[in-house]
Amino acid sequence: MSMNVLITGASRGLGYEMAAEALKRGHSVIAGVRDVDVPGKLAELRLEYGKRIMIARLDVTDEASITALADLLKQEGRTLGAIVNNAAILNARDTHIEELDMSDVIESFDVNVYGPMRVVKHFLPLLTEENAALINVSSEAGSLTNAYPGDYPYAISKTALNMFTLQLHSYLKGRGVLVLSIHPGWMFTDMGGKQAPTDPRDSAHGIFDLIERRIETDSQWQFVDYRGQTMLI
């Protein structure tokens, strides 16, 4: 069954690959990007799939842009079958705590935690399609069990995102909405670097197998990798 899928941070990397995967599977995509005038490779998907992909301004740090897009979808009578909170930043990489600029921490939380919260706040009323899913793209860096010294803003913000996922799971389980935090693997993207072993296309494929419930999960914490394997919280 086809669905409407909202993906944030869709202009490149995993976001782009998830948009491409969704379209290949017959779904329609609302691709959220900060700048619609620079759609990047999404323009190629628009040429191939036409009206099945909507490239829309959606800056997760700008609640007005989120509200505007949600209102537009409501006016058009569109519903959602999946929300994928993918937009994220990794800053202050390899910075020791003694040198950490707290503005980097604030920025990370604004994008990585408050961003998904803003998106869910405004788009959750549209998540009404059958077997709906709400996916937060997280990271193994957010695991308390495997905490390491470094990447402080990113890691701590992903830990907070995992908590938000659990809260949403508790809130929405009565509606049958699948809510997961997904570790997409260490991917060779702009964020992951060229030395990363995982192809983002493989990650996108696995994530959509989870969204479509082709893979069963039994994580107590709703935290899995892109193959559906339980991650340590």
XYZ file of C-alpha atoms in Angstrom:
233
model
C 0.000 0.000 0.000
C 1.410 3.390 -0.980
C 1.709 6.179 1.553
C 2.691 9.822 1.826
C 6.103 10.124 3.474
C 7.510 13.299 4.996
C 11.329 13.318 5.170
C 13.315 16.141 6.748
C 16.839 16.943 5.609
C 16.066 15.316 2.267
C 18.423 17.209 -0.038
C 21.449 14.942 0.367
C 22.963 11.928 2.082
C 20.597 9.520 3.796
C 17.660 11.922 3.394
C 18.013 11.878 -0.381
C 18.468 8.107 -0.487
C 15.329 7.601 1.617
C 13.371 9.843 -0.749
C 14.638 7.832 -3.718
C 13.833 4.527 -1.985
C 10.318 5.641 -1.050
C 9.565 6.702 -4.608
C 10.985 3.483 -6.034
C 8.589 1.557 -3.770
C 5.591 3.499 -5.058
C 5.157 5.977 -2.218
C 4.781 9.740 -2.517
C 7.313 12.002 -0.817
C 7.256 15.406 0.792
C 10.971 16.216 0.775
C 11.762 18.850 3.379
C 14.752 21.060 2.602
C 16.046 24.333 4.012
C 16.404 25.969 0.597
C 14.023 24.978 -2.198
C 16.092 27.000 -4.668
C 18.965 24.525 -4.213
C 17.217 21.123 -4.329
C 20.388 19.255 -5.343
C 19.822 15.712 -6.580
C 16.150 15.910 -5.631
C 15.640 17.763 -8.924
C 16.501 14.512 -10.722
C 13.860 12.654 -8.719
C 11.314 15.310 -9.620
C 12.078 14.833 -13.318
C 11.652 11.075 -12.966
C 8.647 10.910 -10.624
C 6.853 14.186 -11.254
C 4.060 15.064 -8.849
C 4.813 12.119 -6.583
C 7.588 14.192 -5.012
C 6.988 17.590 -3.455
C 10.141 19.560 -2.619
C 9.131 21.875 0.201
C 10.848 24.406 2.424
C 11.177 22.916 5.875
C 13.842 24.239 8.228
C 13.526 22.260 11.451
C 14.890 25.217 13.438
C 12.215 27.547 12.045
C 8.808 26.712 13.456
C 7.117 29.140 11.058
C 8.329 27.123 8.063
C 7.058 23.931 9.671
C 3.672 25.465 10.416
C 3.384 26.811 6.867
C 4.027 23.407 5.291
C 1.674 21.602 7.672
C -1.061 24.138 6.936
C -0.506 23.715 3.191
C -0.849 19.940 3.409
C -4.024 20.326 5.481
C -5.474 22.718 2.900
C -4.709 20.193 0.160
C -6.378 17.438 2.184
C -3.200 15.395 2.346
C -2.491 12.844 5.043
C 0.756 11.133 6.062
C 1.708 7.510 6.440
C 5.208 8.172 7.740
C 7.229 10.977 9.278
C 11.006 10.559 9.112
C 12.991 12.969 11.252
C 16.327 12.814 9.462
C 17.713 16.373 9.559
C 20.706 16.571 11.907
C 24.105 18.151 12.399
C 27.378 16.837 13.789
C 29.518 19.715 15.014
C 32.462 20.121 17.409
C 33.795 16.776 16.222
C 36.819 15.537 18.212
C 36.618 18.571 20.505
C 37.716 17.932 24.082
C 35.277 18.975 26.777
C 37.735 21.622 27.995
C 37.587 23.366 24.602
C 33.897 22.856 23.868
C 31.993 25.927 22.717
C 28.568 25.720 24.316
C 27.028 27.437 21.314
C 27.741 24.201 19.406
C 25.771 22.266 22.013
C 22.855 24.677 21.747
C 22.880 24.439 17.952
C 22.969 20.634 18.054
C 19.987 20.441 20.369
C 18.095 22.970 18.259
C 18.475 20.798 15.153
C 18.740 17.250 16.512
C 16.179 17.363 19.343
C 13.996 20.450 19.167
C 13.757 20.055 15.381
C 12.044 16.648 15.549
C 9.866 17.908 18.397
C 8.701 20.842 16.278
C 8.027 18.558 13.306
C 5.999 16.086 15.359
C 4.097 18.903 17.062
C 2.747 20.180 13.754
C 2.595 17.068 11.531
C 1.324 14.455 13.977
C -2.336 15.437 13.320
C -1.750 14.451 9.674
C -0.290 11.026 10.514
C -3.570 9.195 9.990
C -2.875 6.644 7.262
C -3.117 2.922 8.034
C -0.030 1.310 9.633
C 1.597 4.701 10.101
C 5.195 5.105 11.244
C 7.161 7.810 13.011
C 10.907 7.398 12.611
C 13.654 9.328 14.373
C 17.042 8.806 12.741
C 19.302 8.379 15.739
C 22.819 7.017 16.221
C 24.811 4.485 18.209
C 26.518 7.596 19.590
C 23.375 8.145 21.674
C 23.789 4.870 23.581
C 24.453 5.285 27.298
C 25.915 1.772 27.393
C 28.551 2.583 24.789
C 29.319 6.167 25.850
C 32.665 7.473 24.661
C 34.536 10.757 25.241
C 33.914 12.998 22.262
C 31.227 14.273 19.870
C 29.531 15.716 22.949
C 26.833 17.828 21.261
C 25.863 15.107 18.777
C 25.955 12.154 21.163
C 24.026 13.805 23.984
C 21.421 15.195 21.581
C 20.863 11.710 20.123
C 20.425 10.303 23.628
C 17.729 12.910 24.202
C 16.151 11.995 20.848
C 15.937 8.364 21.970
C 14.025 9.516 25.050
C 11.638 11.486 22.845
C 11.082 8.327 20.792
C 10.100 6.364 23.900
C 7.703 9.102 24.966
C 6.075 9.094 21.526
C 5.857 5.303 21.532
C 4.013 5.420 24.857
C 1.746 8.194 23.588
C 0.889 6.607 20.235
C 0.836 2.857 20.897
C -2.929 2.949 21.300
C -3.177 4.232 17.728
C -0.998 1.478 16.316
C 1.696 3.887 15.111
C 5.152 2.338 14.782
C 7.637 4.609 16.576
C 11.356 3.863 16.323
C 14.772 5.397 16.824
C 16.943 3.954 14.071
C 20.728 3.821 13.934
C 21.386 4.033 10.181
C 24.939 2.716 10.385
C 28.207 4.543 9.857
C 27.591 5.716 6.301
C 29.792 7.293 3.673
C 27.959 10.600 3.514
C 29.112 14.165 4.118
C 28.565 13.537 7.832
C 30.021 10.039 7.993
C 33.040 10.609 5.782
C 34.543 8.589 2.940
C 36.043 5.969 5.264
C 32.598 4.842 6.499
C 31.666 1.245 5.553
C 27.892 1.542 5.042
C 26.246 2.533 1.774
C 23.404 4.973 2.573
C 21.312 3.222 -0.075
C 21.453 0.027 1.980
C 20.459 1.966 5.075
C 17.541 3.613 3.273
C 16.381 0.210 2.024
C 16.432 -1.221 5.548
C 14.649 1.765 7.040
C 11.799 1.397 4.567
C 11.575 -2.320 5.258
C 10.994 -1.264 8.879
C 8.489 1.452 7.942
C 6.568 -1.022 5.780
C 6.742 -3.591 8.620
C 8.521 -6.145 6.490
C 10.905 -6.555 9.450
C 9.614 -7.307 12.939
C 11.374 -5.674 15.899
C 11.198 -6.440 19.601
C 13.353 -3.707 21.107
C 12.215 -2.769 24.597
C 13.540 0.718 23.975
C 12.312 1.177 20.366
C 15.975 1.615 19.376
C 17.176 -0.528 16.448
C 19.624 -0.436 13.590
C 18.539 -0.237 9.960
C 18.284 -4.048 9.788
C 15.916 -4.127 12.751
C 18.484 -5.421 15.240
C 18.104 -4.142 18.803
C 20.534 -1.418 19.828
C 21.799 -0.987 23.380
C 20.193 2.017 24.984
